[in-house]
Amino acid sequence: MEALAGAAGWLAANPLTFLGAVGDHLMLSLVGLGLGILVALPLGVAVAHRPRLAEAAIAGAGALRTIPSLAVLAALLPLLGVGFTPSVLALALLALPPVLVNTVTGLRGADRAALDAARGLGMGAVRRALQVELPLASPLVFAGLRIAAVQVVSAAALATFIGGGGLGDLVTQGLALLDTGRMLVGAVAIALLALATEAGFGLLERHLARRMGGA
Amino acid sequence: MIELRGLTKRWPGADRAAVDEVTLSVPEGTSCALIGPSGSGKTTTLRMVNRLVEPSGGSLRIAGEDALKQDPVRLRRGIGYVIQEVGLFPHRSVAENVATVPRLLGWADARIKARVEEVLTLTGLDPARFAARRPHQLSGGERQRVGVARALAGDPPVLLMDEPFGAVDPVVRGRLQEEVLRLLKTLRKTVLVVTHDLEEAVRLGDAVAVLRDGRMAQHAPAAEMLARPADGFVAEFLGSDRALKRLALLPAVAARREGRAEGEALPPGASLRDALAALLARGTKAVPLADGGVATLDAVAEAGAPMSAAAAGPAGSP
Ligand SMILES: Nc1ncnc2c1ncn2[C@@H]1O[C@H](COP(=O)(O)OP(=O)(O)OP(=O)(O)O)[C@@H](O)[C@H]1O
Ligand SMILES: [Mg+2]
């Protein structure tokens, strides 16, 4: 109770600091996620139908996934220093594996006959990818995006360790200053943001599934 | 006109060619059924025609042009393609599926809409009922019809079909075959159709080509092949009842004799098989024909014999 009161008190006294942290957190997450998708999606499309490369990509993604987020951040520190850029890059690296793996699996599992028909009817490679392959793979691709988004939103809390800002700052500051209220606000906000991301993508996914007609 | 000359496909790592110097021509407006045991190279041959499979050798001409020199993607837009698994796009409506090639060809929206309704109607699907549906809301037979409609939408002169009615039950299958056959004849399409069903081959193909281990075993009009298989392999493939199958291809009037008989006359266009069936069913020695005269058991046997005059000029041969 006391802790909650402290949190409410801190929030009432520092609304702008809180909103600023939320804004930074969202910015870090969005740019990191966007960057990750921008690399993983085309990469997935490119390797999906080349068995050797696809396996290599999935293996690489698996390896990347086993490295703890904090270790990725720490590894980037000597390379890129501190601040927004290395944080965003670390988050992009984190977003990469789920998007890549799900894109490759989705494309490889797409209805062979439909793809064959698309080719046989005279669709070029780009049109096939955009109009047939990706839509057919979209349920899995979308699930990949959801996983990546939730991971990135959670991991963005760690950016504070290399000076990237975000809600993690509230937690570290609260710890350093023994200010439980501030720490709690940060922690709860991070958790809620992750939950909201999961729920939002879940809704989108269901909408998409309905549009695909359950096929 | 589709002309294959010495067309060959050697898959990497295979010890023999999957398709070995196949020469075959399908004249304008006729159909040819490719038939043979599993693995004999039927699908590979068909897919070389629209270059889904690149030939390792030989030449290919479609409507007089060297198809191997054309851009494969453009080439395919002018060739209708129907596959066994149908391969409709599950995320698109029936109308959108059918509109695929017209869109690729850059037709105006109004023209596409009219064409979609036209081909759906041609293939026996009421546009008002089916155009907006998704493939998963169709029966197997309806899906096959959409597959045919989609192949016809761009009005290609040439049509390739790979076991087009494989996924439906025998009754629907027979009806679809009849309808599609009639449709393709009226549209004067040049058709190459793969099947492993002899009945289907005989019904759909003006000519039949039998493949064996990638080589052409025999290529002839259906009735002629049934009468005179080139070798033991073809004879065995056609089955011991081939003479009976052949009767379905010959007109009942080939067994016409003067005379009168009791009972209902056979319909015009009846085959020798129909005449024989009627003779056996009625237990009579003669059945009346539509345009006068009768068909007798002796006459049917004579007309249906491989060496008879009728065999030299069978009904419906190219
Ligand atoms: N993509 C491929 N790569 C390697 N070999 C192939 C490929 N496609 C077919 N083959 C081989 O080529 C041969 C002919 O195959 P094809 O599919 O043309 O036979 P088919 O006559 O259509 O048989 P079915 O009646 O079973 O469909 C087979 O030995 C097959 O294993
Ligand atoms: Mg085949």
Coordinates of C-alpha atoms in Angstrom, one line a residue, chain A residues 10-11 14-26 167 170 185:
Chain A
W10 CA 5.7 10.4 -7.7
L11 CA 3.5 10.2 -10.8
N14 CA 6.4 14.3 -12.2
P15 CA 3.9 13.8 -15.0
L16 CA 6.1 15.3 -17.7
T17 CA 9.1 13.2 -16.7
F18 CA 6.9 10.1 -17.0
L19 CA 5.4 11.0 -20.4
G20 CA 8.9 11.8 -21.7
A21 CA 10.1 8.4 -20.6
V22 CA 7.1 6.7 -22.2
G23 CA 7.7 8.7 -25.4
D24 CA 11.4 7.7 -25.5
H25 CA 10.5 4.1 -24.8
L26 CA 8.0 4.0 -27.7
L167 CA 11.1 3.8 -19.0
L170 CA 12.8 5.4 -14.0
V185 CA 5.9 3.5 -11.9

